[in-house]
Coordinates of C-alpha atoms in Angstrom, one line a residue:
Chain O
M1 CA 19.6 41.8 23.3
S2 CA 22.4 40.7 21.6
A3 CA 22.7 40.3 17.8
R4 CA 23.7 36.7 18.5
L5 CA 20.4 36.7 20.7
V6 CA 18.4 38.1 18.1
W7 CA 19.2 36.1 14.9
R8 CA 18.8 32.3 17.3
K9 CA 15.3 34.0 18.2
S10 CA 14.7 34.5 15.1
L11 CA 16.0 31.2 13.4
N12 CA 13.5 29.4 16.1
F13 CA 10.8 31.6 15.1
V14 CA 11.0 30.9 11.0
M15 CA 12.0 27.1 11.5
L16 CA 9.3 26.9 13.6
S17 CA 6.4 28.6 11.3
L18 CA 8.0 26.4 8.8
T19 CA 7.2 23.0 10.2
G20 CA 3.8 24.1 10.9
L21 CA 3.7 25.4 6.9
C22 CA 4.5 21.5 6.3
A23 CA 2.1 20.3 8.6
V24 CA -0.6 22.6 6.7
L25 CA 0.7 21.8 3.0
T26 CA 0.3 18.0 4.0
V27 CA -3.1 17.7 5.3
S28 CA -4.7 20.5 3.1
A29 CA -3.7 18.1 0.6
L30 CA -6.6 15.9 1.5
F31 CA -9.0 18.5 1.3
F32 CA -7.8 19.5 -1.8
I33 CA -8.0 16.5 -3.1
L34 CA -11.5 16.0 -1.6
G35 CA -12.8 19.3 -3.0
Y36 CA -11.5 18.6 -6.4
L37 CA -12.5 15.4 -6.8
I38 CA -17.1 16.4 -5.6
W39 CA -16.2 19.9 -7.3
N40 CA -15.3 18.0 -10.7
G41 CA -17.3 14.7 -10.1
G42 CA -20.5 15.6 -8.3
K43 CA -22.3 16.6 -10.8
D44 CA -22.1 13.7 -13.4
L45 CA -23.4 11.5 -10.5
S46 CA -26.8 10.2 -10.8
W47 CA -29.1 7.0 -10.7
N48 CA -28.1 5.8 -13.9
F49 CA -23.9 5.9 -12.9
F50 CA -25.2 3.7 -10.3
T51 CA -28.0 1.2 -12.6
K52 CA -26.8 1.2 -16.1
L53 CA -24.0 -0.8 -18.3
P54 CA -21.7 1.6 -19.6
A55 CA -22.4 3.2 -23.1
P56 CA -21.0 1.6 -26.1
V57 CA -18.0 3.2 -26.7
G58 CA -18.1 6.7 -28.0
E59 CA -22.0 7.1 -27.2
V60 CA -22.5 9.7 -24.3
G61 CA -23.9 8.2 -21.1
G62 CA -24.6 4.6 -19.4
G63 CA -23.2 4.0 -15.6
M64 CA -21.4 1.9 -13.8
A65 CA -23.6 -0.6 -12.1
N66 CA -21.4 -3.5 -13.2
A67 CA -18.1 -2.5 -12.2
I68 CA -19.8 -1.1 -8.5
L69 CA -21.2 -4.9 -8.5
G70 CA -17.4 -6.1 -9.9
S71 CA -15.8 -4.2 -6.6
L72 CA -18.2 -5.7 -4.4
K73 CA -17.2 -9.4 -5.4
L74 CA -13.9 -8.9 -5.6
L75 CA -13.6 -8.1 -1.8
F76 CA -16.2 -10.6 -1.2
L77 CA -13.6 -13.2 -2.3
A78 CA -10.5 -10.7 -1.0
A79 CA -12.7 -11.0 2.5
L80 CA -13.2 -14.8 2.0
F81 CA -9.6 -16.1 0.9
G82 CA -7.9 -13.4 3.3
V83 CA -9.6 -12.7 6.9
P84 CA -10.1 -16.5 7.7
I85 CA -6.4 -17.0 7.1
G86 CA -5.4 -13.7 8.5
L87 CA -6.9 -13.6 11.8
L88 CA -6.2 -17.3 12.6
G89 CA -2.7 -17.0 11.4
G90 CA -3.0 -14.1 14.2
V91 CA -4.4 -16.1 16.6
Y92 CA -1.5 -18.4 16.4
L93 CA 0.7 -15.9 17.3
A94 CA -0.4 -14.7 19.7
E95 CA -1.5 -17.4 21.2
F96 CA 0.4 -20.1 20.7
G97 CA 3.4 -19.1 18.9
G98 CA 6.9 -20.5 20.5
R99 CA 9.5 -18.3 19.6
T100 CA 11.0 -18.9 15.5
V101 CA 8.1 -19.2 13.0
P102 CA 6.1 -16.0 15.1
F103 CA 9.3 -13.8 14.3
L104 CA 9.9 -15.3 10.6
V105 CA 6.0 -14.9 10.2
R106 CA 5.7 -11.1 11.4
Y107 CA 8.9 -10.4 9.8
T108 CA 7.5 -12.1 6.4
A109 CA 4.2 -10.3 7.1
D110 CA 5.5 -6.7 7.2
L111 CA 7.4 -7.6 4.1
M112 CA 4.6 -8.6 2.3
N113 CA 2.7 -5.8 3.3
G114 CA 5.6 -3.3 1.2
V115 CA 5.6 -5.4 -1.6
P116 CA 4.1 -3.4 -4.7
S117 CA 0.6 -4.6 -5.3
I118 CA 1.5 -5.3 -9.3
V119 CA 4.0 -8.2 -7.7
M120 CA 0.6 -9.5 -5.8
G121 CA -1.0 -9.4 -9.5
I122 CA 1.7 -11.3 -10.8
F123 CA 0.9 -13.8 -8.0
A124 CA -2.5 -14.6 -8.7
Y125 CA -1.4 -14.2 -12.4
A126 CA 0.7 -17.1 -12.4
L127 CA -1.5 -18.7 -9.9
V128 CA -4.7 -19.2 -11.4
V129 CA -4.9 -17.3 -14.7
M130 CA -2.4 -19.2 -16.0
P131 CA -3.5 -22.4 -15.6
M132 CA -7.5 -21.5 -16.7
H133 CA -5.9 -19.9 -19.8
H134 CA -8.1 -16.5 -19.2
F135 CA -8.8 -14.1 -16.5
S136 CA -11.2 -14.0 -13.9
T137 CA -12.9 -12.7 -10.9
L138 CA -11.4 -15.3 -8.7
A139 CA -8.3 -14.4 -9.8
G140 CA -8.8 -10.7 -8.8
G141 CA -10.2 -11.7 -5.6
I142 CA -6.8 -14.0 -5.1
A143 CA -4.5 -10.6 -5.9
L144 CA -6.3 -8.4 -3.9
G145 CA -7.0 -12.2 -0.8
V146 CA -3.1 -12.4 -0.5
M147 CA -2.4 -8.7 -0.2
V148 CA -5.2 -8.4 2.9
I149 CA -3.3 -11.5 5.0
P150 CA -0.5 -9.7 6.3
T151 CA -2.0 -6.9 7.5
V152 CA -5.4 -8.6 9.0
L153 CA -2.7 -11.1 10.6
R154 CA -0.4 -8.6 12.4
N155 CA -3.5 -5.8 13.6
T156 CA -5.3 -9.4 14.8
E157 CA -1.3 -9.9 16.7
S158 CA -1.6 -7.3 18.5
F159 CA -5.2 -6.3 19.5
L160 CA -5.1 -10.0 21.3
R161 CA -1.7 -9.4 22.7
D162 CA -3.7 -6.4 24.1
V163 CA -6.3 -8.4 26.0
P164 CA -5.0 -8.5 30.2
R165 CA -3.3 -11.3 31.2
S166 CA -6.2 -11.1 34.6
L167 CA -8.9 -12.3 31.8
R168 CA -6.8 -14.9 30.7
E169 CA -6.3 -15.6 34.1
G170 CA -9.4 -15.8 35.4
S171 CA -10.9 -18.2 32.6
F172 CA -8.2 -20.6 32.9
A173 CA -9.3 -20.4 36.6
L174 CA -12.9 -21.0 35.9
G175 CA -11.3 -24.7 34.5
A176 CA -11.2 -23.7 30.8
N177 CA -8.7 -25.1 28.5
R178 CA -6.8 -23.0 26.1
W179 CA -9.0 -22.8 22.4
R180 CA -12.1 -21.9 25.0
M181 CA -10.7 -19.0 26.4
I182 CA -9.6 -18.1 23.5
A183 CA -12.7 -18.4 21.8
T184 CA -15.4 -17.5 24.3
V185 CA -13.2 -14.7 26.1
V186 CA -9.6 -13.3 24.4
L187 CA -11.1 -13.1 21.2
P188 CA -14.8 -11.2 22.2
A189 CA -12.7 -8.7 23.9
A190 CA -10.2 -8.1 21.1
S191 CA -13.3 -8.6 18.8
R192 CA -13.3 -4.3 18.0
G193 CA -9.4 -4.3 17.3
I194 CA -10.1 -6.8 15.2
L195 CA -12.7 -5.9 12.8
T196 CA -11.6 -2.4 12.3
G197 CA -8.0 -4.5 11.1
V198 CA -10.2 -5.9 9.1
L199 CA -12.5 -3.4 7.4
L200 CA -9.5 -1.2 7.1
A201 CA -7.9 -3.8 5.2
L202 CA -10.5 -4.4 2.6
A203 CA -11.2 -0.6 2.7
R204 CA -7.8 -0.2 1.4
V205 CA -7.5 -3.3 -1.3
A206 CA -10.9 -1.9 -2.7
G207 CA -9.0 1.1 -4.2
E208 CA -6.1 -1.3 -5.6
T209 CA -6.1 -1.0 -9.5
A210 CA -2.2 -2.2 -10.0
P211 CA -3.1 -6.4 -9.2
L212 CA -7.0 -6.2 -11.2
L213 CA -5.5 -4.8 -14.7
F214 CA -4.3 -8.5 -15.4
T215 CA -6.2 -10.8 -13.0
A216 CA -10.2 -9.7 -13.3
F217 CA -8.5 -7.5 -16.3
G218 CA -12.2 -5.7 -17.3
N219 CA -15.6 -6.1 -18.5
R220 CA -17.7 -3.9 -20.8
Y221 CA -20.8 -6.1 -19.7
W222 CA -22.3 -7.9 -16.2
S223 CA -19.9 -10.7 -15.8
P224 CA -21.7 -13.9 -14.6
G225 CA -20.4 -16.5 -11.7
W226 CA -17.0 -16.2 -10.2
M227 CA -14.7 -17.4 -13.8
Q228 CA -15.5 -14.6 -16.5
P229 CA -13.6 -10.9 -16.9
T230 CA -15.3 -8.3 -14.2
S231 CA -14.6 -4.7 -14.2
S232 CA -14.4 -3.2 -11.0
L233 CA -14.6 0.8 -9.9
P234 CA -10.9 1.4 -9.6
V235 CA -10.0 0.1 -13.2
I236 CA -12.6 1.5 -14.5
I237 CA -11.6 5.1 -14.0
Y238 CA -8.1 4.2 -15.3
T239 CA -9.2 2.9 -18.2
Y240 CA -11.5 6.0 -18.8
A241 CA -9.0 8.4 -17.4
T242 CA -6.4 7.9 -20.1
G243 CA -9.0 6.9 -22.9
P244 CA -9.7 9.7 -25.8
Y245 CA -13.3 10.2 -24.9
E246 CA -14.3 14.0 -22.7
D247 CA -17.2 11.7 -21.6
W248 CA -15.3 9.3 -20.1
H249 CA -12.9 11.3 -18.6
R250 CA -16.6 12.9 -16.8
Q251 CA -17.7 9.5 -15.8
A252 CA -13.9 8.6 -14.2
W253 CA -14.1 11.5 -12.3
A254 CA -17.4 10.6 -10.9
A255 CA -15.9 6.8 -10.2
G256 CA -14.0 8.4 -8.9
L257 CA -16.2 10.5 -6.3
V258 CA -17.6 7.4 -5.8
L259 CA -14.5 5.4 -4.8
L260 CA -12.8 8.0 -2.7
G261 CA -16.2 8.5 -0.8
L262 CA -16.4 4.8 0.2
V263 CA -12.9 4.1 1.2
L264 CA -12.6 7.8 3.3
I265 CA -16.2 7.3 4.9
T266 CA -15.4 3.1 5.8
N267 CA -11.8 4.8 7.2
I268 CA -13.5 7.5 9.4
L269 CA -16.6 5.7 10.6
V270 CA -14.2 2.8 11.2
R271 CA -11.9 5.0 12.9
A272 CA -13.7 7.1 14.9
F273 CA -16.5 4.3 16.3
L274 CA -14.5 1.1 16.7
T275 CA -11.3 2.2 18.1
R276 CA -12.6 4.6 20.7
G277 CA -10.3 4.0 23.1
A278 CA -7.7 1.6 22.2
A279 CA -5.5 2.4 20.2
Y280 CA -5.4 1.5 16.2
E281 CA -2.6 0.3 14.1
R282 CA -2.4 1.9 10.3
T283 CA -2.7 0.1 7.4
Chain J
M1 CA -12.5 -40.4 2.7
A2 CA -13.1 -43.2 0.8
T3 CA -15.5 -45.0 3.3
T4 CA -19.0 -45.6 2.0
P5 CA -21.9 -43.7 2.8
N6 CA -23.7 -46.2 4.7
A7 CA -24.9 -46.4 8.5
A8 CA -21.5 -47.8 9.4
A9 CA -20.0 -44.7 8.7
P10 CA -21.1 -42.4 11.6
T11 CA -19.7 -45.1 14.0
D12 CA -17.1 -45.1 12.5
F13 CA -15.8 -41.4 12.6
S14 CA -16.6 -40.9 15.9
G15 CA -14.5 -43.7 16.6
N16 CA -11.9 -42.0 14.4
S17 CA -12.3 -38.6 16.3
R18 CA -12.2 -40.6 19.7
S19 CA -9.2 -42.4 19.4
L20 CA -7.8 -38.8 18.0
L21 CA -8.5 -37.0 20.5
R22 CA -7.5 -39.6 22.9
R23 CA -3.8 -37.9 21.4
W24 CA -4.8 -34.8 20.6
S25 CA -6.9 -32.2 22.5
A26 CA -9.1 -29.7 21.7
D27 CA -5.9 -27.5 22.7
D28 CA -3.7 -29.3 20.1
V29 CA -6.6 -29.0 17.5
A30 CA -6.5 -25.4 17.7
H31 CA -2.8 -24.6 18.1
F32 CA -2.7 -26.9 14.4
V33 CA -5.1 -24.9 12.8
T34 CA -4.2 -21.8 13.6
F35 CA -0.3 -23.0 13.1
L36 CA -1.8 -23.8 9.5
S37 CA -3.2 -20.4 8.9
A38 CA 0.2 -18.3 9.7
A39 CA 2.1 -21.3 7.5
T40 CA -0.3 -20.1 4.7
L41 CA 1.1 -17.0 4.4
L42 CA 4.8 -18.5 4.3
V43 CA 3.8 -20.9 1.7
I44 CA 2.5 -17.7 -0.3
T45 CA 5.6 -15.8 0.1
S46 CA 7.7 -18.6 -1.0
L47 CA 5.3 -19.4 -3.6
L48 CA 5.4 -15.9 -4.8
V49 CA 9.5 -15.6 -5.3
Y50 CA 9.4 -19.3 -6.6
Q51 CA 7.0 -17.9 -10.0
L52 CA 8.9 -15.0 -10.0
W53 CA 12.1 -17.1 -10.6
V54 CA 11.0 -19.9 -12.8
L55 CA 8.5 -17.8 -14.8
S56 CA 12.0 -15.5 -15.7
A57 CA 13.8 -18.4 -16.4
E58 CA 13.6 -17.3 -20.2
A59 CA 14.8 -14.0 -20.2
R60 CA 17.4 -14.5 -17.6
A61 CA 19.0 -17.3 -19.5
K62 CA 18.9 -14.6 -22.9
F63 CA 20.4 -11.8 -21.4
G64 CA 21.4 -12.8 -18.3
W65 CA 23.3 -9.9 -16.4
T66 CA 22.7 -7.1 -19.9
F67 CA 19.3 -7.2 -18.9
F68 CA 19.6 -4.6 -16.7
V69 CA 22.3 -2.5 -18.8
T70 CA 20.2 -2.7 -22.1
K71 CA 17.9 0.6 -23.3
T72 CA 16.5 -1.4 -26.3
W73 CA 12.9 -2.3 -25.3
D74 CA 11.6 -4.2 -28.5
P75 CA 8.9 -6.4 -28.1
V76 CA 8.4 -7.4 -32.1
A77 CA 12.0 -7.8 -32.3
G78 CA 12.4 -10.1 -28.7
D79 CA 14.9 -7.5 -27.5
F80 CA 14.2 -6.9 -24.3
G81 CA 16.8 -4.3 -21.6
A82 CA 15.4 -3.0 -18.7
L83 CA 17.7 0.1 -18.0
P84 CA 15.0 2.6 -19.0
F85 CA 12.4 0.8 -16.4
I86 CA 15.2 1.0 -13.6
Y87 CA 16.5 4.4 -14.9
G88 CA 12.5 5.8 -14.4
T89 CA 12.1 4.4 -10.9
I90 CA 14.8 5.6 -9.8
V91 CA 14.7 9.2 -11.2
T92 CA 11.1 9.3 -10.1
S93 CA 11.6 8.1 -6.9
L94 CA 14.3 10.1 -6.2
V95 CA 12.4 13.7 -7.1
S96 CA 9.9 12.0 -5.1
L97 CA 12.3 11.7 -1.8
V98 CA 13.6 15.2 -2.4
I99 CA 10.4 16.8 -1.8
A100 CA 8.7 14.3 0.6
V101 CA 11.2 14.0 2.7
P102 CA 11.5 17.7 4.1
L103 CA 8.1 18.6 4.1
G104 CA 7.4 15.2 6.2
V105 CA 9.5 15.8 8.5
G106 CA 8.9 19.1 9.0
A107 CA 5.5 18.0 9.7
A108 CA 6.7 15.6 12.1
I109 CA 8.6 18.2 14.0
F110 CA 5.4 20.2 13.9
L111 CA 3.1 17.5 15.1
A112 CA 5.6 15.7 17.8
E113 CA 7.1 19.1 19.7
L114 CA 4.9 22.1 18.8
A115 CA 1.3 21.0 18.5
P116 CA -1.4 20.4 21.2
P117 CA -1.9 17.0 21.3
R118 CA -5.3 17.1 20.4
L119 CA -4.4 19.4 17.1
S120 CA -2.0 16.7 17.0
S121 CA -3.8 13.4 16.8
S122 CA -6.5 14.8 14.4
L123 CA -3.5 16.2 12.0
T124 CA -2.4 12.9 12.1
F125 CA -5.4 11.1 11.7
V126 CA -6.3 13.8 8.7
S127 CA -2.6 12.1 7.3
D128 CA -3.4 8.9 8.0
L129 CA -6.7 9.1 5.7
L130 CA -4.7 10.8 3.0
A131 CA -2.4 7.5 3.1
A132 CA -5.9 5.6 2.9
V133 CA -6.5 7.7 -1.3
P134 CA -6.7 5.2 -3.7
S135 CA -3.1 5.8 -5.9
V136 CA -5.7 5.6 -9.2
I137 CA -7.4 9.1 -7.4
Y138 CA -3.8 10.5 -7.7
G139 CA -3.2 9.5 -11.2
L140 CA -6.8 11.0 -12.2
L141 CA -5.7 13.9 -10.5
G142 CA -2.3 14.2 -11.5
V143 CA -3.3 13.5 -15.3
F144 CA -6.0 16.4 -15.9
L145 CA -4.5 18.8 -12.8
L146 CA -1.5 18.8 -12.4
V147 CA -0.2 17.7 -16.1
P148 CA -2.0 20.5 -17.5
V149 CA -0.2 23.1 -14.9
M150 CA 2.9 21.4 -15.4
R151 CA 3.2 22.0 -19.2
T152 CA 2.0 25.7 -18.8
T153 CA 3.2 27.0 -15.9
V154 CA 5.5 24.8 -13.8
Q155 CA 7.8 23.4 -16.4
P156 CA 8.3 27.0 -18.3
A157 CA 9.4 28.9 -14.6
L158 CA 11.8 26.4 -13.7
K159 CA 13.7 26.6 -17.4
A160 CA 13.7 30.4 -16.9
V161 CA 15.6 30.0 -13.6
F162 CA 17.7 26.9 -13.7
G163 CA 17.5 26.3 -17.3
F164 CA 21.4 26.0 -17.0
L165 CA 20.9 22.8 -15.3
P166 CA 20.0 19.7 -17.8
L167 CA 18.0 18.7 -15.8
F168 CA 15.5 20.9 -16.6
Q169 CA 15.9 21.1 -20.5
G170 CA 13.9 19.8 -23.7
P171 CA 10.6 20.8 -24.5
S172 CA 7.7 21.1 -21.5
Y173 CA 5.3 17.9 -21.9
G174 CA 3.4 18.1 -18.7
I175 CA 3.8 14.1 -18.2
G176 CA 7.8 12.7 -17.6
F177 CA 10.0 12.3 -14.1
L178 CA 9.3 15.2 -12.5
T179 CA 5.8 15.2 -12.7
A180 CA 5.5 11.6 -11.6
G181 CA 7.9 12.3 -9.1
I182 CA 5.7 15.1 -8.0
V183 CA 2.5 13.2 -7.6
L184 CA 4.7 10.3 -6.2
A185 CA 5.8 13.0 -2.9
I186 CA 2.3 13.5 -2.0
M187 CA 1.6 10.1 -1.9
V188 CA 4.4 9.3 0.7
V189 CA 4.3 12.3 2.7
P190 CA 2.1 10.5 4.8
F191 CA 4.7 7.9 5.2
V192 CA 7.4 9.8 6.1
L193 CA 5.2 11.7 8.6
S194 CA 3.4 9.0 11.0
V195 CA 6.6 7.3 11.1
S196 CA 8.8 10.5 11.9
R197 CA 6.1 11.6 14.5
E198 CA 6.4 8.3 16.0
V199 CA 10.2 8.1 16.9
L200 CA 10.2 11.8 17.8
L201 CA 7.9 11.3 20.1
A202 CA 9.8 8.3 21.5
V203 CA 12.7 10.4 22.6
P204 CA 12.9 10.6 26.2
R205 CA 11.4 13.6 27.8
D206 CA 14.4 14.1 29.6
Q207 CA 16.2 15.1 26.7
R208 CA 13.8 17.9 25.3
E209 CA 14.0 19.3 29.2
A210 CA 17.5 19.4 29.4
A211 CA 18.5 21.1 26.4
L212 CA 16.0 24.1 27.5
A213 CA 17.7 24.7 31.1
L214 CA 20.6 25.3 29.4
G215 CA 19.4 28.0 27.4
A216 CA 18.8 26.6 23.8
T217 CA 15.8 28.2 22.0
K218 CA 12.8 25.3 20.9
W219 CA 14.0 25.1 17.6
E220 CA 17.9 24.4 18.7
S221 CA 16.9 21.6 21.6
T222 CA 14.6 20.1 18.7
W223 CA 17.6 20.3 15.6
K224 CA 20.2 19.4 17.7
V225 CA 19.0 16.9 20.5
V226 CA 15.6 15.4 19.6
V227 CA 16.4 15.1 15.8
P228 CA 19.8 13.6 15.9
A229 CA 18.6 11.2 19.1
A230 CA 15.5 9.9 16.6
R231 CA 17.7 10.4 13.0
I232 CA 18.0 6.5 12.4
G233 CA 13.8 5.9 12.7
I234 CA 13.7 9.0 10.8
F235 CA 16.3 7.1 8.4
G236 CA 13.9 4.0 8.8
S237 CA 11.2 5.9 7.7
V238 CA 12.7 7.4 4.5
F239 CA 13.6 4.0 3.4
L240 CA 9.7 3.2 3.9
A241 CA 8.9 6.2 1.7
L242 CA 11.6 5.0 -0.7
A243 CA 10.3 1.1 -1.0
R244 CA 6.8 2.4 -1.6
A245 CA 7.2 5.1 -4.3
L246 CA 9.3 2.4 -6.6
G247 CA 6.4 0.2 -6.5
E248 CA 3.7 2.8 -6.8
T249 CA 1.9 1.6 -10.0
M250 CA -1.2 3.7 -11.1
A251 CA -0.3 7.1 -10.3
V252 CA 3.0 7.0 -12.1
T253 CA 1.7 5.2 -15.2
M254 CA -1.1 7.8 -15.8
V255 CA 1.7 10.8 -15.4
I256 CA 5.3 9.5 -16.9
G257 CA 4.5 9.9 -20.2
N258 CA 5.1 5.9 -21.2
N259 CA 8.0 6.1 -23.0
P260 CA 11.3 4.1 -22.3
R261 CA 14.3 6.9 -22.7
V262 CA 17.2 7.0 -20.9
A263 CA 17.2 11.4 -20.4
A264 CA 19.3 13.3 -18.3
S265 CA 16.3 16.2 -18.5
L266 CA 13.4 15.5 -15.6
F267 CA 10.9 17.2 -18.5
S268 CA 11.2 14.0 -20.3
P269 CA 8.8 11.3 -20.7
G270 CA 9.8 8.0 -19.2
Y271 CA 8.6 4.8 -18.3
S272 CA 8.8 2.4 -14.6
I273 CA 9.1 -1.1 -14.1
A274 CA 5.5 -0.7 -12.4
A275 CA 4.1 1.4 -15.1
V276 CA 5.8 -1.1 -17.7
L277 CA 4.0 -4.4 -16.2
A278 CA 0.5 -2.2 -15.6
N279 CA 0.6 -1.4 -19.7
E280 CA 1.8 -4.4 -20.9
F281 CA 2.1 -7.5 -18.9
S282 CA -1.9 -7.8 -20.1
E283 CA -1.2 -8.4 -23.9
A284 CA 2.0 -9.9 -23.4
T285 CA 2.6 -11.9 -26.7
G286 CA 4.9 -14.4 -26.3
N287 CA 6.9 -16.3 -23.8
L288 CA 10.1 -14.4 -23.5
Y289 CA 8.1 -11.0 -23.7
L290 CA 6.2 -12.1 -20.5
S291 CA 9.3 -14.0 -19.0
A292 CA 11.1 -10.4 -18.9
L293 CA 8.7 -8.6 -17.6
I294 CA 7.9 -11.0 -14.9
E295 CA 12.1 -10.8 -14.4
L296 CA 11.4 -6.7 -14.0
G297 CA 9.0 -8.1 -11.7
L298 CA 11.2 -10.2 -9.8
V299 CA 13.3 -6.6 -9.4
L300 CA 10.4 -4.9 -8.0
F301 CA 10.2 -7.4 -5.4
L302 CA 13.5 -7.8 -4.6
L303 CA 14.3 -3.9 -4.2
T304 CA 10.8 -3.4 -2.1
F305 CA 11.9 -6.2 -0.2
V306 CA 15.8 -5.4 1.0
L307 CA 14.7 -1.5 1.6
N308 CA 11.4 -2.7 3.8
G309 CA 13.7 -5.1 5.5
L310 CA 16.4 -2.1 6.4
A311 CA 13.5 0.3 7.0
R312 CA 11.7 -2.2 9.6
L313 CA 15.0 -2.9 11.2
L314 CA 16.8 0.8 11.6
I315 CA 12.9 1.9 13.0
L316 CA 12.7 -1.3 15.4
V317 CA 16.4 0.2 16.4
T318 CA 15.1 3.3 17.3
T319 CA 12.0 2.6 19.0
A320 CA 13.0 -0.6 20.7
R321 CA 9.5 -1.6 20.8
G322 CA 10.2 -5.9 19.9
S323 CA 6.9 -6.4 18.8
G324 CA 5.0 -3.5 18.2
V325 CA 3.4 -2.9 14.9
L326 CA 4.7 -0.9 12.5
P327 CA 2.8 1.5 10.3
T328 CA 3.3 0.6 6.7

């Protein structure tokens, strides 16, 4: 072998190994994060964590029941507000749209998807908090809901487009009009993919902290109704992690483990079971 | 509806709906309702831009363009300048790209060119999960794991080797631009990876085979043929990652040090636009303070809007899938 060939072959080997190393490094980050959270947060998970209110500042103990409930309420509002709009908007893009409006909506949706979540917080702040003069669950729910819309919309559209033409034609041939065709044939056929998109979008906003800081704010107690500031898991992780108390840090790890667990489990279940066969879209 | 609730109302209503139906078929109603939903997104976007513009009016009127070159941020004196935040945002994002782009593109090459399909798809799955990890979790690990390691090990080591560069001078606090950049890098790698992998896979097989047939090694065919063919899309993935990094809030807020400074050293604590919004927005007193913060939000919005638009254009050009949904 000539020296040149040896050089080329070894370069080939070295560079390809490096790309493999990059892949291993990237992928191992997830396992490392998960492992480290289990290691640090696992021992502080207890029944109290899920059922008790936070202890008074400086005291040891207490739980995060109010933050867990707060997160659920915020997610409920986000789904209530964001999912119908995204869903129907997606139907419009896939089934009714002409040329200009769908193009505009599609492009806007993609761009809104990339807008920093904290800016969405400003939106909800100006829309809800400023007129009401106080922080509320409602404001947080709207901030998260706005973030859900573009994802659900684009995802719904792409899965509706994947429904075969023959199904639509069969439905027309039986005398169905357009909306009946959509409601009874196309939507059910695409329902799996649409549900995937909705759940992934909700899993994503479940971990959002930034838009909640000045909309839902925080609360050391239960938050009755929808018009009071509320605690939420991501915000309380942030507050506890940056706070001065050792006990807070321990609870932040436990809350982090719960949050990460919920988000990962949702993602894995959804991607593994709902997308069998169908190409899924990342959110 | 101002109709009185009496027995006549139902008849009246059905009469109305019948005449409405004559002009508007059920399809038209469905068309209209779905159109309204789609239009809601446009309304929300316009409303967002309008709010950011109007609510930042006071700061824009008072400071004009000097807002972007002023270093002072003094809420007590009512003197606001955005320079330290813009500087911190750009520096941390650049640091993250320097780390994330080689890592992400390298991993994408492995997944697209070398790994068997099964391995490739399961590794992509893991990378997708990594993208789903909430940013506050990265912040948590950053504060308690990365910051101490940076302070005791990484920063002194860098200082010993590269200490002659202004980038790596000054005391090691652990927090600061470099730490924030590293956390950001871990967060944006999955985005670089998944988009780059997709554009690499979009390069036709023939090109690889032609290169191999000419006697090129696997690496040569990849690096000299496939990667150049996909380069525009890879640039797109970099822009996408940059847009993510610019707007990332929690993880950065927790490790950057939250100190409005413009310093050459990467070890120095700093501040970023998103971090100052997260920290000061809820306690901003006075209209001018709030409006200065909202102007920062406007800057962030415009930056990411433009970068995302550019990124999508580039990726679209490479994969040439007109209506394909792109990962975000």
